[in-house]
Amino acid sequence: MNWRCPICRKPTDSQASPDFPFCSERCRLTDLGNWSSEKYKISEPVFDESELDDALRDQQPPYSRRQDADEHKN
């Protein structure tokens, strides 16, 4: 697969470059440094956090098995 390095735009090949999609280790490390210094930002959340809360709530059983067993004893 032919590609352009996201840092320097030099052509790179997935078969030939061990640093693919980057053309070199230098560009790969530059990209890593950009992420670690928060130069890159994700502008919008990947998902709505309220949807995650709803999904987690739906997965929770309304009561535990131990509580169920205790209720049947009485």
PDB file of N, CA and C in Angstrom:
ATOM      1  N   MET A   1       0.841  -1.173   0.000  1.00  0.00           N
ATOM      2  CA  MET A   1       0.000   0.000   0.000  1.00  0.00           C
ATOM      3  C   MET A   1       0.889   1.240   0.000  1.00  0.00           C
ATOM      4  N   ASN A   2       0.679   2.097  -0.951  1.00  0.00           N
ATOM      5  CA  ASN A   2       1.432   3.347  -1.015  1.00  0.00           C
ATOM      6  C   ASN A   2       0.674   4.433  -0.266  1.00  0.00           C
ATOM      7  N   TRP A   3       1.409   5.262   0.405  1.00  0.00           N
ATOM      8  CA  TRP A   3       0.827   6.264   1.283  1.00  0.00           C
ATOM      9  C   TRP A   3       1.773   7.443   1.349  1.00  0.00           C
ATOM     10  N   ARG A   4       1.327   8.529   1.916  1.00  0.00           N
ATOM     11  CA  ARG A   4       2.213   9.660   2.200  1.00  0.00           C
ATOM     12  C   ARG A   4       2.348   9.776   3.706  1.00  0.00           C
ATOM     13  N   CYS A   5       3.550  10.011   4.135  1.00  0.00           N
ATOM     14  CA  CYS A   5       3.837  10.174   5.558  1.00  0.00           C
ATOM     15  C   CYS A   5       2.993  11.338   6.102  1.00  0.00           C
ATOM     16  N   PRO A   6       2.266  11.144   7.201  1.00  0.00           N
ATOM     17  CA  PRO A   6       1.427  12.220   7.733  1.00  0.00           C
ATOM     18  C   PRO A   6       2.221  13.401   8.287  1.00  0.00           C
ATOM     19  N   ILE A   7       3.509  13.241   8.516  1.00  0.00           N
ATOM     20  CA  ILE A   7       4.333  14.327   9.057  1.00  0.00           C
ATOM     21  C   ILE A   7       5.006  15.123   7.941  1.00  0.00           C
ATOM     22  N   CYS A   8       5.766  14.451   7.071  1.00  0.00           N
ATOM     23  CA  CYS A   8       6.543  15.182   6.049  1.00  0.00           C
ATOM     24  C   CYS A   8       5.980  15.040   4.638  1.00  0.00           C
ATOM     25  N   ARG A   9       4.958  14.203   4.474  1.00  0.00           N
ATOM     26  CA  ARG A   9       4.282  13.981   3.189  1.00  0.00           C
ATOM     27  C   ARG A   9       5.139  13.230   2.168  1.00  0.00           C
ATOM     28  N   LYS A  10       6.256  12.667   2.567  1.00  0.00           N
ATOM     29  CA  LYS A  10       7.104  11.876   1.682  1.00  0.00           C
ATOM     30  C   LYS A  10       6.401  10.536   1.392  1.00  0.00           C
ATOM     31  N   PRO A  11       6.477  10.028   0.160  1.00  0.00           N
ATOM     32  CA  PRO A  11       5.849   8.734  -0.139  1.00  0.00           C
ATOM     33  C   PRO A  11       6.451   7.615   0.713  1.00  0.00           C
ATOM     34  N   THR A  12       5.592   6.719   1.155  1.00  0.00           N
ATOM     35  CA  THR A  12       6.048   5.572   1.947  1.00  0.00           C
ATOM     36  C   THR A  12       5.241   4.350   1.532  1.00  0.00           C
ATOM     37  N   ASP A  13       5.780   3.182   1.770  1.00  0.00           N
ATOM     38  CA  ASP A  13       5.150   1.936   1.333  1.00  0.00           C
ATOM     39  C   ASP A  13       5.016   0.994   2.522  1.00  0.00           C
ATOM     40  N   SER A  14       3.852   0.392   2.683  1.00  0.00           N
ATOM     41  CA  SER A  14       3.623  -0.499   3.822  1.00  0.00           C
ATOM     42  C   SER A  14       4.511  -1.741   3.770  1.00  0.00           C
ATOM     43  N   GLN A  15       4.905  -2.160   2.575  1.00  0.00           N
ATOM     44  CA  GLN A  15       5.752  -3.347   2.437  1.00  0.00           C
ATOM     45  C   GLN A  15       7.223  -3.037   2.746  1.00  0.00           C
ATOM     46  N   ALA A  16       7.650  -1.820   2.485  1.00  0.00           N
ATOM     47  CA  ALA A  16       9.062  -1.484   2.606  1.00  0.00           C
ATOM     48  C   ALA A  16       9.429  -0.760   3.900  1.00  0.00           C
ATOM     49  N   SER A  17       8.494  -0.044   4.501  1.00  0.00           N
ATOM     50  CA  SER A  17       8.818   0.771   5.671  1.00  0.00           C
ATOM     51  C   SER A  17       8.351   0.124   6.972  1.00  0.00           C
ATOM     52  N   PRO A  18       9.278  -0.182   7.868  1.00  0.00           N
ATOM     53  CA  PRO A  18       8.880  -0.745   9.167  1.00  0.00           C
ATOM     54  C   PRO A  18       8.164   0.290  10.044  1.00  0.00           C
ATOM     55  N   ASP A  19       8.275   1.558   9.687  1.00  0.00           N
ATOM     56  CA  ASP A  19       7.635   2.625  10.455  1.00  0.00           C
ATOM     57  C   ASP A  19       6.306   3.069   9.839  1.00  0.00           C
ATOM     58  N   PHE A  20       5.802   2.323   8.856  1.00  0.00           N
ATOM     59  CA  PHE A  20       4.577   2.682   8.165  1.00  0.00           C
ATOM     60  C   PHE A  20       3.460   2.975   9.175  1.00  0.00           C
ATOM     61  N   PRO A  21       2.672   4.035   9.012  1.00  0.00           N
ATOM     62  CA  PRO A  21       2.475   4.874   7.848  1.00  0.00           C
ATOM     63  C   PRO A  21       3.469   6.020   7.757  1.00  0.00           C
ATOM     64  N   PHE A  22       4.439   6.053   8.639  1.00  0.00           N
ATOM     65  CA  PHE A  22       5.468   7.099   8.606  1.00  0.00           C
ATOM     66  C   PHE A  22       6.617   6.639   7.727  1.00  0.00           C
ATOM     67  N   CYS A  23       7.377   7.597   7.226  1.00  0.00           N
ATOM     68  CA  CYS A  23       8.491   7.247   6.335  1.00  0.00           C
ATOM     69  C   CYS A  23       9.742   6.872   7.122  1.00  0.00           C
ATOM     70  N   SER A  24       9.817   7.298   8.385  1.00  0.00           N
ATOM     71  CA  SER A  24      11.028   7.046   9.162  1.00  0.00           C
ATOM     72  C   SER A  24      10.711   7.053  10.654  1.00  0.00           C
ATOM     73  N   GLU A  25      11.672   6.619  11.429  1.00  0.00           N
ATOM     74  CA  GLU A  25      11.521   6.654  12.879  1.00  0.00           C
ATOM     75  C   GLU A  25      11.387   8.098  13.370  1.00  0.00           C
ATOM     76  N   ARG A  26      12.106   9.007  12.726  1.00  0.00           N
ATOM     77  CA  ARG A  26      12.028  10.419  13.123  1.00  0.00           C
ATOM     78  C   ARG A  26      10.594  10.946  13.019  1.00  0.00           C
ATOM     79  N   CYS A  27       9.930  10.664  11.904  1.00  0.00           N
ATOM     80  CA  CYS A  27       8.553  11.130  11.735  1.00  0.00           C
ATOM     81  C   CYS A  27       7.612  10.424  12.714  1.00  0.00           C
ATOM     82  N   ARG A  28       7.855   9.149  12.957  1.00  0.00           N
ATOM     83  CA  ARG A  28       7.036   8.405  13.920  1.00  0.00           C
ATOM     84  C   ARG A  28       7.160   9.012  15.304  1.00  0.00           C
ATOM     85  N   LEU A  29       8.377   9.338  15.719  1.00  0.00           N
ATOM     86  CA  LEU A  29       8.603   9.950  17.033  1.00  0.00           C
ATOM     87  C   LEU A  29       8.064  11.376  17.100  1.00  0.00           C
ATOM     88  N   THR A  30       8.132  12.100  15.983  1.00  0.00           N
ATOM     89  CA  THR A  30       7.548  13.443  15.933  1.00  0.00           C
ATOM     90  C   THR A  30       6.050  13.364  16.185  1.00  0.00           C
ATOM     91  N   ASP A  31       5.390  12.398  15.556  1.00  0.00           N
ATOM     92  CA  ASP A  31       3.951  12.213  15.748  1.00  0.00           C
ATOM     93  C   ASP A  31       3.641  11.847  17.199  1.00  0.00           C
ATOM     94  N   LEU A  32       4.416  10.958  17.771  1.00  0.00           N
ATOM     95  CA  LEU A  32       4.228  10.581  19.175  1.00  0.00           C
ATOM     96  C   LEU A  32       4.392  11.790  20.084  1.00  0.00           C
ATOM     97  N   GLY A  33       5.399  12.613  19.814  1.00  0.00           N
ATOM     98  CA  GLY A  33       5.603  13.831  20.591  1.00  0.00           C
ATOM     99  C   GLY A  33       4.438  14.800  20.462  1.00  0.00           C
ATOM    100  N   ASN A  34       3.853  14.887  19.264  1.00  0.00           N
ATOM    101  CA  ASN A  34       2.685  15.750  19.073  1.00  0.00           C
ATOM    102  C   ASN A  34       1.510  15.277  19.925  1.00  0.00           C
ATOM    103  N   TRP A  35       1.298  13.975  19.990  1.00  0.00           N
ATOM    104  CA  TRP A  35       0.214  13.458  20.832  1.00  0.00           C
ATOM    105  C   TRP A  35       0.505  13.712  22.304  1.00  0.00           C
ATOM    106  N   SER A  36       1.747  13.445  22.730  1.00  0.00           N
ATOM    107  CA  SER A  36       2.062  13.578  24.157  1.00  0.00           C
ATOM    108  C   SER A  36       2.066  15.029  24.623  1.00  0.00           C
ATOM    109  N   SER A  37       2.330  15.961  23.731  1.00  0.00           N
ATOM    110  CA  SER A  37       2.293  17.381  24.111  1.00  0.00           C
ATOM    111  C   SER A  37       0.910  17.994  23.876  1.00  0.00           C
ATOM    112  N   GLU A  38      -0.060  17.121  23.539  1.00  0.00           N
ATOM    113  CA  GLU A  38      -1.446  17.522  23.314  1.00  0.00           C
ATOM    114  C   GLU A  38      -1.606  18.514  22.160  1.00  0.00           C
ATOM    115  N   LYS A  39      -0.710  18.411  21.187  1.00  0.00           N
ATOM    116  CA  LYS A  39      -0.840  19.232  19.985  1.00  0.00           C
ATOM    117  C   LYS A  39      -2.039  18.771  19.156  1.00  0.00           C
ATOM    118  N   TYR A  40      -2.314  17.461  19.193  1.00  0.00           N
ATOM    119  CA  TYR A  40      -3.490  16.910  18.526  1.00  0.00           C
ATOM    120  C   TYR A  40      -4.623  16.846  19.544  1.00  0.00           C
ATOM    121  N   LYS A  41      -5.827  17.112  19.067  1.00  0.00           N
ATOM    122  CA  LYS A  41      -6.991  17.047  19.945  1.00  0.00           C
ATOM    123  C   LYS A  41      -8.145  16.408  19.196  1.00  0.00           C
ATOM    124  N   ILE A  42      -8.942  15.653  19.901  1.00  0.00           N
ATOM    125  CA  ILE A  42     -10.169  15.115  19.345  1.00  0.00           C
ATOM    126  C   ILE A  42     -11.243  16.141  19.635  1.00  0.00           C
ATOM    127  N   SER A  43     -11.839  16.706  18.589  1.00  0.00           N
ATOM    128  CA  SER A  43     -12.730  17.848  18.765  1.00  0.00           C
ATOM    129  C   SER A  43     -14.085  17.476  19.349  1.00  0.00           C
ATOM    130  N   GLU A  44     -14.560  16.273  19.089  1.00  0.00           N
ATOM    131  CA  GLU A  44     -15.851  15.843  19.596  1.00  0.00           C
ATOM    132  C   GLU A  44     -15.683  14.487  20.266  1.00  0.00           C
ATOM    133  N   PRO A  45     -16.500  14.216  21.280  1.00  0.00           N
ATOM    134  CA  PRO A  45     -16.437  12.873  21.882  1.00  0.00           C
ATOM    135  C   PRO A  45     -16.788  11.811  20.839  1.00  0.00           C
ATOM    136  N   VAL A  46     -16.192  10.656  20.976  1.00  0.00           N
ATOM    137  CA  VAL A  46     -16.461   9.561  20.053  1.00  0.00           C
ATOM    138  C   VAL A  46     -17.905   9.085  20.219  1.00  0.00           C
ATOM    139  N   PHE A  47     -18.418   9.157  21.439  1.00  0.00           N
ATOM    140  CA  PHE A  47     -19.784   8.752  21.718  1.00  0.00           C
ATOM    141  C   PHE A  47     -20.361   9.666  22.786  1.00  0.00           C
ATOM    142  N   ASP A  48     -21.652   9.660  22.902  1.00  0.00           N
ATOM    143  CA  ASP A  48     -22.346  10.448  23.906  1.00  0.00           C
ATOM    144  C   ASP A  48     -22.234   9.724  25.253  1.00  0.00           C
ATOM    145  N   GLU A  49     -21.674  10.379  26.262  1.00  0.00           N
ATOM    146  CA  GLU A  49     -21.469   9.738  27.559  1.00  0.00           C
ATOM    147  C   GLU A  49     -22.769   9.287  28.197  1.00  0.00           C
ATOM    148  N   SER A  50     -23.873   9.957  27.935  1.00  0.00           N
ATOM    149  CA  SER A  50     -25.147   9.525  28.504  1.00  0.00           C
ATOM    150  C   SER A  50     -25.558   8.167  27.940  1.00  0.00           C
ATOM    151  N   GLU A  51     -25.183   7.880  26.676  1.00  0.00           N
ATOM    152  CA  GLU A  51     -25.468   6.571  26.102  1.00  0.00           C
ATOM    153  C   GLU A  51     -24.682   5.484  26.833  1.00  0.00           C
ATOM    154  N   LEU A  52     -23.449   5.780  27.222  1.00  0.00           N
ATOM    155  CA  LEU A  52     -22.650   4.827  27.971  1.00  0.00           C
ATOM    156  C   LEU A  52     -23.282   4.571  29.334  1.00  0.00           C
ATOM    157  N   ASP A  53     -23.722   5.623  30.015  1.00  0.00           N
ATOM    158  CA  ASP A  53     -24.377   5.462  31.312  1.00  0.00           C
ATOM    159  C   ASP A  53     -25.619   4.599  31.182  1.00  0.00           C
ATOM    160  N   ASP A  54     -26.418   4.827  30.145  1.00  0.00           N
ATOM    161  CA  ASP A  54     -27.629   4.034  29.919  1.00  0.00           C
ATOM    162  C   ASP A  54     -27.282   2.571  29.674  1.00  0.00           C
ATOM    163  N   ALA A  55     -26.248   2.324  28.867  1.00  0.00           N
ATOM    164  CA  ALA A  55     -25.846   0.959  28.555  1.00  0.00           C
ATOM    165  C   ALA A  55     -25.345   0.239  29.799  1.00  0.00           C
ATOM    166  N   LEU A  56     -24.556   0.917  30.624  1.00  0.00           N
ATOM    167  CA  LEU A  56     -24.056   0.301  31.845  1.00  0.00           C
ATOM    168  C   LEU A  56     -25.196   0.023  32.818  1.00  0.00           C
ATOM    169  N   ARG A  57     -26.150   0.926  32.906  1.00  0.00           N
ATOM    170  CA  ARG A  57     -27.297   0.740  33.795  1.00  0.00           C
ATOM    171  C   ARG A  57     -28.115  -0.466  33.337  1.00  0.00           C
ATOM    172  N   ASP A  58     -28.263  -0.645  32.029  1.00  0.00           N
ATOM    173  CA  ASP A  58     -29.025  -1.769  31.492  1.00  0.00           C
ATOM    174  C   ASP A  58     -28.337  -3.104  31.759  1.00  0.00           C
ATOM    175  N   GLN A  59     -27.013  -3.097  31.887  1.00  0.00           N
ATOM    176  CA  GLN A  59     -26.274  -4.330  32.135  1.00  0.00           C
ATOM    177  C   GLN A  59     -26.300  -4.731  33.605  1.00  0.00           C
ATOM    178  N   GLN A  60     -26.557  -3.810  34.496  1.00  0.00           N
ATOM    179  CA  GLN A  60     -26.570  -4.090  35.930  1.00  0.00           C
ATOM    180  C   GLN A  60     -27.850  -4.840  36.299  1.00  0.00           C
ATOM    181  N   PRO A  61     -27.745  -5.961  36.996  1.00  0.00           N
ATOM    182  CA  PRO A  61     -28.972  -6.620  37.452  1.00  0.00           C
ATOM    183  C   PRO A  61     -29.624  -5.759  38.529  1.00  0.00           C
ATOM    184  N   PRO A  62     -30.942  -5.765  38.622  1.00  0.00           N
ATOM    185  CA  PRO A  62     -31.610  -4.924  39.611  1.00  0.00           C
ATOM    186  C   PRO A  62     -31.235  -5.300  41.039  1.00  0.00           C
ATOM    187  N   TYR A  63     -30.812  -6.530  41.261  1.00  0.00           N
ATOM    188  CA  TYR A  63     -30.367  -6.970  42.585  1.00  0.00           C
ATOM    189  C   TYR A  63     -29.398  -8.125  42.399  1.00  0.00           C
ATOM    190  N   SER A  64     -28.612  -8.369  43.405  1.00  0.00           N
ATOM    191  CA  SER A  64     -27.629  -9.440  43.287  1.00  0.00           C
ATOM    192  C   SER A  64     -28.277 -10.775  43.639  1.00  0.00           C
ATOM    193  N   ARG A  65     -27.645 -11.866  43.311  1.00  0.00           N
ATOM    194  CA  ARG A  65     -28.178 -13.195  43.617  1.00  0.00           C
ATOM    195  C   ARG A  65     -28.223 -13.429  45.123  1.00  0.00           C
ATOM    196  N   ARG A  66     -27.271 -12.866  45.834  1.00  0.00           N
ATOM    197  CA  ARG A  66     -27.254 -13.038  47.288  1.00  0.00           C
ATOM    198  C   ARG A  66     -28.473 -12.356  47.897  1.00  0.00           C
ATOM    199  N   GLN A  67     -28.794 -11.153  47.429  1.00  0.00           N
ATOM    200  CA  GLN A  67     -29.988 -10.458  47.936  1.00  0.00           C
ATOM    201  C   GLN A  67     -31.235 -11.271  47.613  1.00  0.00           C
ATOM    202  N   ASP A  68     -31.284 -11.863  46.443  1.00  0.00           N
ATOM    203  CA  ASP A  68     -32.439 -12.666  46.050  1.00  0.00           C
ATOM    204  C   ASP A  68     -32.574 -13.867  46.970  1.00  0.00           C
ATOM    205  N   ALA A  69     -31.458 -14.537  47.281  1.00  0.00           N
ATOM    206  CA  ALA A  69     -31.488 -15.695  48.162  1.00  0.00           C
ATOM    207  C   ALA A  69     -31.910 -15.275  49.572  1.00  0.00           C
ATOM    208  N   ASP A  70     -31.423 -14.151  50.058  1.00  0.00           N
ATOM    209  CA  ASP A  70     -31.791 -13.667  51.390  1.00  0.00           C
ATOM    210  C   ASP A  70     -33.278 -13.362  51.464  1.00  0.00           C
ATOM    211  N   GLU A  71     -33.862 -12.819  50.419  1.00  0.00           N
ATOM    212  CA  GLU A  71     -35.280 -12.487  50.412  1.00  0.00           C
ATOM    213  C   GLU A  71     -36.141 -13.741  50.476  1.00  0.00           C
ATOM    214  N   HIS A  72     -35.687 -14.842  49.870  1.00  0.00           N
ATOM    215  CA  HIS A  72     -36.472 -16.073  49.876  1.00  0.00           C
ATOM    216  C   HIS A  72     -36.383 -16.788  51.218  1.00  0.00           C
ATOM    217  N   LYS A  73     -35.365 -16.523  52.004  1.00  0.00           N
ATOM    218  CA  LYS A  73     -35.228 -17.135  53.331  1.00  0.00           C
ATOM    219  C   LYS A  73     -36.278 -16.592  54.289  1.00  0.00           C
ATOM    220  N   ASN A  74     -36.634 -15.335  54.158  1.00  0.00           N
ATOM    221  CA  ASN A  74     -37.540 -14.695  55.114  1.00  0.00           C
ATOM    222  C   ASN A  74     -38.969 -14.994  54.825  1.00  0.00           C
TER     223      ASN A  74
END
